[in-house]
CSV table of C-alpha atoms in Angstrom, one decimal:
chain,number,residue,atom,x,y,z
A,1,UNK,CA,119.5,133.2,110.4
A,2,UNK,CA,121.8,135.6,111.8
A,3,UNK,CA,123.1,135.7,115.5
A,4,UNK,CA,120.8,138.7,116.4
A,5,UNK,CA,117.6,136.5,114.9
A,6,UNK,CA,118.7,133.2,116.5
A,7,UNK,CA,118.8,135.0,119.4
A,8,UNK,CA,115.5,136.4,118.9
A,9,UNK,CA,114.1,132.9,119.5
A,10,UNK,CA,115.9,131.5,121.5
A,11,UNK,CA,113.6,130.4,124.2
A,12,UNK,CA,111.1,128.4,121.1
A,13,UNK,CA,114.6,126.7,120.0
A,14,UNK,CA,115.7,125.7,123.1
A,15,UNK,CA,112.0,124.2,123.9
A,16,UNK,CA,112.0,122.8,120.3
A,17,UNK,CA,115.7,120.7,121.0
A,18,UNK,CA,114.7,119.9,124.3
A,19,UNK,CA,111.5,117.8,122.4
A,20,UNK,CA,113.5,116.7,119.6
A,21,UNK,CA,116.4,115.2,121.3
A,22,UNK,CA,114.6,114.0,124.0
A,23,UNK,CA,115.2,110.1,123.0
A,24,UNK,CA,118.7,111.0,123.5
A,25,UNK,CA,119.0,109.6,126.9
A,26,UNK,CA,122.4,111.2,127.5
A,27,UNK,CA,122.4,114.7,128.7
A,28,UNK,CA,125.4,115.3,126.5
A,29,UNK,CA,124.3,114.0,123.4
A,30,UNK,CA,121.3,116.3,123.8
A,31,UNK,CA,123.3,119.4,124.3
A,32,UNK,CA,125.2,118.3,121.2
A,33,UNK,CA,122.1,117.7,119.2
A,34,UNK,CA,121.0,121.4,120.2
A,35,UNK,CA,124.8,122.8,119.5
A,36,UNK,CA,124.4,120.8,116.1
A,37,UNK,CA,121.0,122.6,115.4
A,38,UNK,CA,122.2,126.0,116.0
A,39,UNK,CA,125.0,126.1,113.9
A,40,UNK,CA,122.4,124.8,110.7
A,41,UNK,CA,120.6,127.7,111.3
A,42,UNK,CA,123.4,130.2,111.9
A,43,UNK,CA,124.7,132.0,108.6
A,44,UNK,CA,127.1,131.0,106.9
A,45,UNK,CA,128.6,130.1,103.5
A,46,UNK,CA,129.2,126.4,104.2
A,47,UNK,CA,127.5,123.7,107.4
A,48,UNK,CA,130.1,121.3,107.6
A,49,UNK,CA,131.6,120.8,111.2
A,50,UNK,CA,134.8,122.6,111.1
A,51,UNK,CA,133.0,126.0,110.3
A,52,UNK,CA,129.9,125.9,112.1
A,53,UNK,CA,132.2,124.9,114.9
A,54,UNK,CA,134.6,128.5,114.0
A,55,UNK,CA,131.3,130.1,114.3
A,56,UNK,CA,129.6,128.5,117.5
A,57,UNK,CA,133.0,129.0,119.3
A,58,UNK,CA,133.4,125.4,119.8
A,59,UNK,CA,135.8,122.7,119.5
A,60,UNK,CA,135.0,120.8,115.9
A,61,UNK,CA,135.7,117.4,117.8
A,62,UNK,CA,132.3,117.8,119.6
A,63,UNK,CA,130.6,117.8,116.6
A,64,UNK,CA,132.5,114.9,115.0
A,65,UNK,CA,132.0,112.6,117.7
A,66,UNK,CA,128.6,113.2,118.2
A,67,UNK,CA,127.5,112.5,114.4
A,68,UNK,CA,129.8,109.6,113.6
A,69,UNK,CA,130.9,108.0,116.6
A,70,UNK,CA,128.4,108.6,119.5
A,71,UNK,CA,125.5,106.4,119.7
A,72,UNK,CA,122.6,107.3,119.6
A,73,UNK,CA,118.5,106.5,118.1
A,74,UNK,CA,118.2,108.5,114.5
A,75,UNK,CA,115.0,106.6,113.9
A,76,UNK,CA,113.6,108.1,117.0
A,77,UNK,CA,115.0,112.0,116.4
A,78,UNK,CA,113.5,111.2,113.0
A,79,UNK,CA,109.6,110.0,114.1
A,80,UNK,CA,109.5,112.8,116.0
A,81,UNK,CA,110.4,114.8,113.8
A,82,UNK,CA,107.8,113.9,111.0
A,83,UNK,CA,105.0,114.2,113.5
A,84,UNK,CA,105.6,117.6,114.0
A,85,UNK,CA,106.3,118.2,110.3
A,86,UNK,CA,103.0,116.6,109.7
A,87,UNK,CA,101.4,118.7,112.1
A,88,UNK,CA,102.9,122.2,110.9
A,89,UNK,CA,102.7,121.4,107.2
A,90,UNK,CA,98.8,119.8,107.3
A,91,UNK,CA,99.8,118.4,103.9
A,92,UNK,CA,97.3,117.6,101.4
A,93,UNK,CA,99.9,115.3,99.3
A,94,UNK,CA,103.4,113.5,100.1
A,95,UNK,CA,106.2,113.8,97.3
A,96,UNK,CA,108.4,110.6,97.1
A,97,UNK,CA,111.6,112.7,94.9
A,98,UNK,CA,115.4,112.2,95.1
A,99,UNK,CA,118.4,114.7,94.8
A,100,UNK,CA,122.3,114.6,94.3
A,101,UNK,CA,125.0,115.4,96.7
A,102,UNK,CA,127.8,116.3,94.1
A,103,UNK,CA,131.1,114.8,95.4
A,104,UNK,CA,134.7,114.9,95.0
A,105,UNK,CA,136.6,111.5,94.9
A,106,UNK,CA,135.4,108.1,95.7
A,107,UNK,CA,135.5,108.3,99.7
A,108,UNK,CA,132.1,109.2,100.5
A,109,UNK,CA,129.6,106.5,101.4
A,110,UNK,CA,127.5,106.0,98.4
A,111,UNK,CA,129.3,108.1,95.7
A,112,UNK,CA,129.4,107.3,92.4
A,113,UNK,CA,129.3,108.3,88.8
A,114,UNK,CA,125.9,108.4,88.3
A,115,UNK,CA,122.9,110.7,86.8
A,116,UNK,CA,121.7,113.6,89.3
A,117,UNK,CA,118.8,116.2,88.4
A,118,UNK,CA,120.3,118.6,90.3
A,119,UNK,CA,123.0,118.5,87.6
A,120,UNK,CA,121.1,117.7,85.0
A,121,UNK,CA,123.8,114.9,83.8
A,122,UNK,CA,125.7,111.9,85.0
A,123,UNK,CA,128.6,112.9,88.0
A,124,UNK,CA,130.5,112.2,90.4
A,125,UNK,CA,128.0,112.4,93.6
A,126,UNK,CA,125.7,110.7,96.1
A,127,UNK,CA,121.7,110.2,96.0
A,128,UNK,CA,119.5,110.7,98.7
A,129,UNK,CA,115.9,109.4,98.6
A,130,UNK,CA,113.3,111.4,100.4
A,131,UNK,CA,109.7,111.6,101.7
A,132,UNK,CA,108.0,115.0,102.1
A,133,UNK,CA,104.7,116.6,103.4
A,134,UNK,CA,103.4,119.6,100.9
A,135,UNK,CA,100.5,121.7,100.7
A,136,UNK,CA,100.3,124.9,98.9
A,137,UNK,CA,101.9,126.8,101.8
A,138,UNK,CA,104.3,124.5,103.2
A,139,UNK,CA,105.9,121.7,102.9
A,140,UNK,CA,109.0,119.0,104.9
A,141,UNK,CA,110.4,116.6,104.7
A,142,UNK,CA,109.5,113.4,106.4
A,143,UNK,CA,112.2,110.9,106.2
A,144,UNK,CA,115.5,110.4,104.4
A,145,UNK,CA,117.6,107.3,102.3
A,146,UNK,CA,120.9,107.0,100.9
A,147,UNK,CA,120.9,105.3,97.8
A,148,UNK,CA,124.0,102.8,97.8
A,149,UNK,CA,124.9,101.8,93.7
A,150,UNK,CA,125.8,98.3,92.8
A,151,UNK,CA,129.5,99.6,92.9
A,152,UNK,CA,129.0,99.6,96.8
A,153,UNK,CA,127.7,95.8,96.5
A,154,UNK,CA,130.3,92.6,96.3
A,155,UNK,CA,134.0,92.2,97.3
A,156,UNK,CA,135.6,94.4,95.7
A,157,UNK,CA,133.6,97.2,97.5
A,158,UNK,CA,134.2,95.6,101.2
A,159,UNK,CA,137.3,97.9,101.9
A,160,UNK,CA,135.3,101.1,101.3
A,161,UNK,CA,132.1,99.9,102.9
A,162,UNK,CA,134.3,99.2,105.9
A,163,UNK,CA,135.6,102.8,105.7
A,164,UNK,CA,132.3,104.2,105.8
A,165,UNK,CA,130.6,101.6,108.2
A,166,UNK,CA,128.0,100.4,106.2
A,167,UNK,CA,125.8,97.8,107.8
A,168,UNK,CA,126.0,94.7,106.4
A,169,UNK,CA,122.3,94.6,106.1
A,170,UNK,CA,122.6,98.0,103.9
A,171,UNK,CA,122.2,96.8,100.1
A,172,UNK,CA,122.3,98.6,96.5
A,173,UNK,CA,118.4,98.5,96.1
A,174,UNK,CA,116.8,100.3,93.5
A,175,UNK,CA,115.6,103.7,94.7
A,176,UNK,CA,111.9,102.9,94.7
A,177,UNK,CA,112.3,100.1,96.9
A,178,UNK,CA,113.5,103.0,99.4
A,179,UNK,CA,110.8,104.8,98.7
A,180,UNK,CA,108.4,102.0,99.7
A,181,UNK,CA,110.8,101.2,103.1
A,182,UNK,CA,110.0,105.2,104.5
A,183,UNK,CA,106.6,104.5,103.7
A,184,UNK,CA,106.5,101.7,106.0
A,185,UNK,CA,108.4,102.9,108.3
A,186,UNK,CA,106.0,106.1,108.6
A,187,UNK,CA,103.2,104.0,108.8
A,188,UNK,CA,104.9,101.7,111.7
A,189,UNK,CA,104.6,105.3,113.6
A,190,UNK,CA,100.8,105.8,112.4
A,191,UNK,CA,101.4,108.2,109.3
A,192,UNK,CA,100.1,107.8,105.8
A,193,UNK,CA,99.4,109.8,102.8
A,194,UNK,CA,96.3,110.8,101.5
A,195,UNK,CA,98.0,110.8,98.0
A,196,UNK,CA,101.2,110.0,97.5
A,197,UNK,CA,102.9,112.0,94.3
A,198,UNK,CA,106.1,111.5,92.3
A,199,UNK,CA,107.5,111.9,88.9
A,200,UNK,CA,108.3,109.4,86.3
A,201,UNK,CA,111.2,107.8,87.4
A,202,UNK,CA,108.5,106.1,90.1
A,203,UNK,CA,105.8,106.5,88.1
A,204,UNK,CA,107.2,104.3,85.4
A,205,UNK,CA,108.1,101.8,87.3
A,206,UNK,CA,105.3,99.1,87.4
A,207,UNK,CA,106.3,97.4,90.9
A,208,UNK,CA,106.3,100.7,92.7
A,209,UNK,CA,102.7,100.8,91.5
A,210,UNK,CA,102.1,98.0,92.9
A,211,UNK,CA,103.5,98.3,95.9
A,212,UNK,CA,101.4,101.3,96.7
A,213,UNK,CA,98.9,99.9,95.9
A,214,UNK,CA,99.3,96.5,97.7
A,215,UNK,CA,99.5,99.2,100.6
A,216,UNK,CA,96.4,100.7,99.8
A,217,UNK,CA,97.9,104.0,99.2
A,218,UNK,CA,95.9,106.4,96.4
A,219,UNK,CA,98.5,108.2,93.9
A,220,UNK,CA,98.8,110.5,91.0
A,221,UNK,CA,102.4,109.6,89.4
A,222,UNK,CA,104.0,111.4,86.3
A,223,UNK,CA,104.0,108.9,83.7
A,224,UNK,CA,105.6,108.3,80.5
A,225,UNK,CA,103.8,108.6,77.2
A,226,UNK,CA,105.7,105.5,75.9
A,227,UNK,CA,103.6,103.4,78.5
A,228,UNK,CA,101.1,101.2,77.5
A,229,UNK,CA,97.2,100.3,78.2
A,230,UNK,CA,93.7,99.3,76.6
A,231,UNK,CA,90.9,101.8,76.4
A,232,UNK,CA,88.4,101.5,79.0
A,233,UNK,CA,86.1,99.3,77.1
A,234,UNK,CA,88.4,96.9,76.8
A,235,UNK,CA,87.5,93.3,78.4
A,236,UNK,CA,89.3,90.0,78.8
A,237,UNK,CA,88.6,87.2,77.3
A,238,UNK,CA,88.2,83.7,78.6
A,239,UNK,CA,90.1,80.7,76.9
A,240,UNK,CA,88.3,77.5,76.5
A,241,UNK,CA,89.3,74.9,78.9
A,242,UNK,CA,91.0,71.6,76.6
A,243,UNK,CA,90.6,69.6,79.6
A,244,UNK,CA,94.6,68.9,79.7
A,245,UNK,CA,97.0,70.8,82.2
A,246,UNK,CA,95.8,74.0,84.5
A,247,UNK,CA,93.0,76.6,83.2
A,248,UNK,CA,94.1,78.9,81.1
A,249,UNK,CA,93.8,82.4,82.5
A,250,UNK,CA,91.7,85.2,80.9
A,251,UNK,CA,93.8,87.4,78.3
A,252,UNK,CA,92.7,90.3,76.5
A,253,UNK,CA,92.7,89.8,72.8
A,254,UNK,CA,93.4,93.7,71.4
A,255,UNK,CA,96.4,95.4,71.6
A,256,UNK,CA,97.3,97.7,74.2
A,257,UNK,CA,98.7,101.2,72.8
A,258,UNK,CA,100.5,103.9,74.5
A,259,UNK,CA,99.3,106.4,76.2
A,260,UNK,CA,100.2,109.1,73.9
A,261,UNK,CA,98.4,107.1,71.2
A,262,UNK,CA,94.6,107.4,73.6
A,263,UNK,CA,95.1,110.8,74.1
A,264,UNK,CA,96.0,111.6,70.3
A,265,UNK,CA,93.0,109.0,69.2
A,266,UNK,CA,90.4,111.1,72.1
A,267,UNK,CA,91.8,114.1,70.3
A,268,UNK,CA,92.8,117.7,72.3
A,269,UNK,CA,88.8,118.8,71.9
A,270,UNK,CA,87.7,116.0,74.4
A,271,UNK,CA,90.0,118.3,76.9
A,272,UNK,CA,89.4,121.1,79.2
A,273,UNK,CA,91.3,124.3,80.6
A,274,UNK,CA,92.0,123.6,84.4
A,275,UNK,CA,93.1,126.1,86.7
A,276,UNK,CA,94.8,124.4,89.6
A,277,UNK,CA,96.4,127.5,91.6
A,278,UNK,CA,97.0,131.0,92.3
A,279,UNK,CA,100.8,131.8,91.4
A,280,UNK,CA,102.8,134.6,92.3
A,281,UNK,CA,102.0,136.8,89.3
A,282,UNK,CA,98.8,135.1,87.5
A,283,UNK,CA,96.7,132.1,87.9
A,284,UNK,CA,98.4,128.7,86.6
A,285,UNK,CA,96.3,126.9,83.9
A,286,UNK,CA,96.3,125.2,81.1
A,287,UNK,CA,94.5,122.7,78.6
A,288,UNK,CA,93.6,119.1,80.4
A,289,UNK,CA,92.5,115.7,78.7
A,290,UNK,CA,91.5,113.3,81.0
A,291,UNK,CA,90.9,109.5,80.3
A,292,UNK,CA,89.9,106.2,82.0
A,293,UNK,CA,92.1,103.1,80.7
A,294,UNK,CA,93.3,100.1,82.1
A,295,UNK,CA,97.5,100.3,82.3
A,296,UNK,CA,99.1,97.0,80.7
A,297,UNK,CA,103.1,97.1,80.6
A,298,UNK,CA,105.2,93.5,81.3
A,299,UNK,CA,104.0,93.2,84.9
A,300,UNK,CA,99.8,93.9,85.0
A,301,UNK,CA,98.0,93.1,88.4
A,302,UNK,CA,94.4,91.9,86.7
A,303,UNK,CA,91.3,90.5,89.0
A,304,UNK,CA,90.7,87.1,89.5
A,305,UNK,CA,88.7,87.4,86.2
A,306,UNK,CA,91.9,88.8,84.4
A,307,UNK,CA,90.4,92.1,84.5
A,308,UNK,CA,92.8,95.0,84.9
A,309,UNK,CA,91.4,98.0,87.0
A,310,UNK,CA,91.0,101.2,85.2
A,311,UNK,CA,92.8,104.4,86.5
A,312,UNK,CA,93.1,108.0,85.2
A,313,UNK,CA,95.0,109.3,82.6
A,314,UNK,CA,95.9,113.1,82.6
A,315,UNK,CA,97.5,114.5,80.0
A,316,UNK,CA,98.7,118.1,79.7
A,317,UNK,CA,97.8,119.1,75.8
A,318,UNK,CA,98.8,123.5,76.2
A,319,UNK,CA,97.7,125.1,73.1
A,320,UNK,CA,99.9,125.4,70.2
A,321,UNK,CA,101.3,122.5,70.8
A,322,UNK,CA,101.1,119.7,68.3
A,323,UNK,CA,100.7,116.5,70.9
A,324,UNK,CA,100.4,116.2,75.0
A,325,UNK,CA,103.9,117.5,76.9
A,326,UNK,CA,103.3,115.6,80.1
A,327,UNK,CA,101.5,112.9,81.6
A,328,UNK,CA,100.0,111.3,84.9
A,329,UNK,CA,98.3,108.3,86.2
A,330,UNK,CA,96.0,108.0,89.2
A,331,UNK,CA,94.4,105.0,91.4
A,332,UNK,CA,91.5,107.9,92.8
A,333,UNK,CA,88.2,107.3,92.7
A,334,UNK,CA,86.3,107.5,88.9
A,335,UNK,CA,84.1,110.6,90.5
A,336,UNK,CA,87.4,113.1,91.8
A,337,UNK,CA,86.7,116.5,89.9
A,338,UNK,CA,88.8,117.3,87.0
A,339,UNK,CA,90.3,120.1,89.2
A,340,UNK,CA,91.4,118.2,91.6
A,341,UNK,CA,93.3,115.4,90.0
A,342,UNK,CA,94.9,118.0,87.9
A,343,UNK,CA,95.6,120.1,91.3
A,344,UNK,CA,97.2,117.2,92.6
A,345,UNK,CA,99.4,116.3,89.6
A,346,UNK,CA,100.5,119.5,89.9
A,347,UNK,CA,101.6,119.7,93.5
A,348,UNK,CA,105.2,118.7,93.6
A,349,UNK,CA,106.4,122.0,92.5
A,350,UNK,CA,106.4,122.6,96.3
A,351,UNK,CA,109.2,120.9,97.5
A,352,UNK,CA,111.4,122.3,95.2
A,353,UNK,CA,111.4,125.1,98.2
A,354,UNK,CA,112.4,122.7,100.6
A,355,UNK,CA,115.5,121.7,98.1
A,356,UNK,CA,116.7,124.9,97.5
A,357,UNK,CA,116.1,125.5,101.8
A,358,UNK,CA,117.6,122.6,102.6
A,359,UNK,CA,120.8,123.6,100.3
A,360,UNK,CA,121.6,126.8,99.9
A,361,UNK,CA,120.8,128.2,103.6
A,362,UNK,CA,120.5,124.9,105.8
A,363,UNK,CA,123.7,122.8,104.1
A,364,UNK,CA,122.1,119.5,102.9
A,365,UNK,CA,124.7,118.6,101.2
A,366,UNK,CA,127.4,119.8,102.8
A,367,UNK,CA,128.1,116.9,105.0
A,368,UNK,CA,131.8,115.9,104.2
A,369,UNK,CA,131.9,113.1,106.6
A,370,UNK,CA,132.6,109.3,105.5
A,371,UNK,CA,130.0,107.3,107.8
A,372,UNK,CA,127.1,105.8,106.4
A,373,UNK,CA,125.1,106.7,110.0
A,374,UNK,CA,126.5,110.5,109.4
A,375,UNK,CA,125.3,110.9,106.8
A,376,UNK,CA,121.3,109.9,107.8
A,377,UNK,CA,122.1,112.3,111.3
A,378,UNK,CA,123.2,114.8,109.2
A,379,UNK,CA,120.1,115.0,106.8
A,380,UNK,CA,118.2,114.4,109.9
A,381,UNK,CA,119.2,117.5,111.7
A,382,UNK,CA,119.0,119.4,108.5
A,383,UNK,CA,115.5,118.2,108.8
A,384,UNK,CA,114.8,119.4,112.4
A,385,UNK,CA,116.3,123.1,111.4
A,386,UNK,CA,113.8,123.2,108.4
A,387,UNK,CA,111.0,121.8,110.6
A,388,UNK,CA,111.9,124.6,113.1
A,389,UNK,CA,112.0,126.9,110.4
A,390,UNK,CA,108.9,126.0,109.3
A,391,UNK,CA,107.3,126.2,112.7
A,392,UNK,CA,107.9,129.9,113.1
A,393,UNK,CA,106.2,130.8,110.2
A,394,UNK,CA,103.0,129.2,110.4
A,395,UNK,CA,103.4,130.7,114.0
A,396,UNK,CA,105.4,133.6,114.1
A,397,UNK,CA,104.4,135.1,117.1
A,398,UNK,CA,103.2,132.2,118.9
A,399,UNK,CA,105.0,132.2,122.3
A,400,UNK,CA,107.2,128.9,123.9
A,401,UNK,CA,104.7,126.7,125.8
A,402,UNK,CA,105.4,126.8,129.3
């Protein structure tokens, strides 16, 4: 925003900081947070301290002690925060998704050489994990992680963990594990998903299945057409008992295949064309098959009596085109309307706008700090600009409450 728009609202930012910072308890730490908030929103090529200090007309040092030495509750900025996210966005999905920080040298907490879509290859950079809200209007996000690699575990990594002050009790853990840790975490504060979506880097991954589902969370998760599963007539079959040593547990006797091999077998005419938005310039469709099997892999959770639940399978078949180019799976209900699953498959594409926000015009990932906890304020207050942001456009003339 420029100075003249900032300006414009001043009176709604000042009330917004005043409610977001309000856990601060420390009167300074509040103004900082607010200082902090403006220069996000200011314009400017890059939102690291030193400049958005040159352009707030303040000392740099304020900012630097208040994100990396000053103490104060991120969790509590951050609960806050996704409330009112939640409440401006009224999301129909949340979007579990990652994104690199591309990083010079090896100082940064977390960095590492490792694969980034935002690149498109394996780099130098960090990860961050995040939760968002989305509809097809809007969409925030809700909470943040900082993936730590294995090269940040063990001895050899204790002089740069030090550097960065990373809690002993922060761990490499894989990035779906993160995932799950925001979910409860949102949950501890009495939000939860209708859906939950992601692509196949969770999707594939059989434990994050189960984890949301241990959580009783429904999902529609980009899948891989490698995976495995029976048809939906399949059953297991019960083992006769010897009489020597523990029961043996029902198996199924046919061989699962992968998905792409049901949706070949079912053939493209057992499809449908879906429609599952308006774009910008013409409707978005395209040619649906949609299938009930039960998903097998290494790590199956079957019934007591070994029976494996059966979920959707949605696979994108576009005409001309010799085989399926994407998949899903889903955990909804058996009755959901074709239009629907498909609509919700589809729904990621929104927080692409939050990425490309967050970046280019808020400065995600231009945090050049070396803390651990900077690095979560940082995305944190990135957050509370974007919510802001957000705010204002769902209300754009809706005055400061008194």
């Amino acid at each position: 925003m420029r100075a003249g728009e900032l300006a414009a609202v001043r009176g709604r930012l000042e009330e917004f900081a005043s409610e977001v910072f309000a856990p601060l308890v420390r009167r300074d730490q509040r103004e900082k947070g607010a200082l902090y908030l403006r220069g996000l929103l200011l314009d400017g090529r890059r939102k690291s301290m030193q400049p958005m200090a040159e352009r707030l007309g303040v000392d740099h040092q304020r900012l630097q002690q208040f994100m990396t030495s000053s103490t104060w509750p991120v969790e509590d900025v951050r609960a806050g925060l996704a409330w009112r996210a939640v409440q401006a966005v009224r999301p129909q999905v949340w979007v579990v998704d990652d994104t690199g920080f591309p990083k010079d040298g090896k100082a940064s907490p977390g960095v590492a050489r490792q694969y980034s879509g935002t690149l498109g290859k394996v780099g130098n950079c960090q990860i961050g994990v995040s939760v968002h809200a989305a509809s097809d209007t809007a969409s925030c996000p809700l909470s943040w992680r900082l993936f730590l690699p294995q090269s940040w575990d063990g001895p050899e990594a204790a002089p740069r963990r030090a550097a960065c002050r990373i809690p002993e009790s922060e761990h490499h853990r894989p990035k779906w594990e993160l995932a799950l840790d925001m979910l409860d975490e949102l949950a501890g504060i009495g939000l939860r998903p209708a859906v939950l979506v992601a692509d196949t880097g969770y999707g594939a991954n059989a434990d994050f299945r189960h984890g949301l589902e241990g959580r009783r969370l429904a999902y529609v998760l980009q899948a891989k057409g490698e995976m495995t599963a029976y048809g939906q007539e399949a059953v297991p079959h019960q083992p006769a008992y010897s009489g020597l040593g523990p029961r043996p547990l029902p198996r199924y006797r046919t061989r699962p295949i992968s998905l792409r091999e049901h949706v070949l077998a079912a053939g493209r005419r057992r499809g449908r064309p879906v429609t599952w938005r308006r774009g910008s310039k013409a409707a978005m469709s395209s040619h649906f098959v949609l299938l009930r099997v039960r998903l097998a892999g290494r790590r199956p959770k079957p019934a007591e009596d070994g029976t494996i639940p059966l979920v959707w399978l949605i696979a994108q078949w576009p005409e001309g085109e010799a085989e399926p180019v994407k998949y899903w799976i889903s955990n909804l209900p058996a009755n959901i309307p074709a239009k629907d699953l498909v609509r919700l498959a589809k729904s990621r594409w929104r927080i692409e706008h939050d990425y490309r926000e967050l970046k280019t015009a808020l400065g995600l990932d231009h945090f050049e700090g070396r803390s651990f906890a900077g690095w979560h304020r940082h995305v944190t207050l990135v957050t509370a600009a974007h919510v802001f942001l957000t705010e204002q456009r769902r209300t754009p003339k809706a005055p400061a409450r008194v």
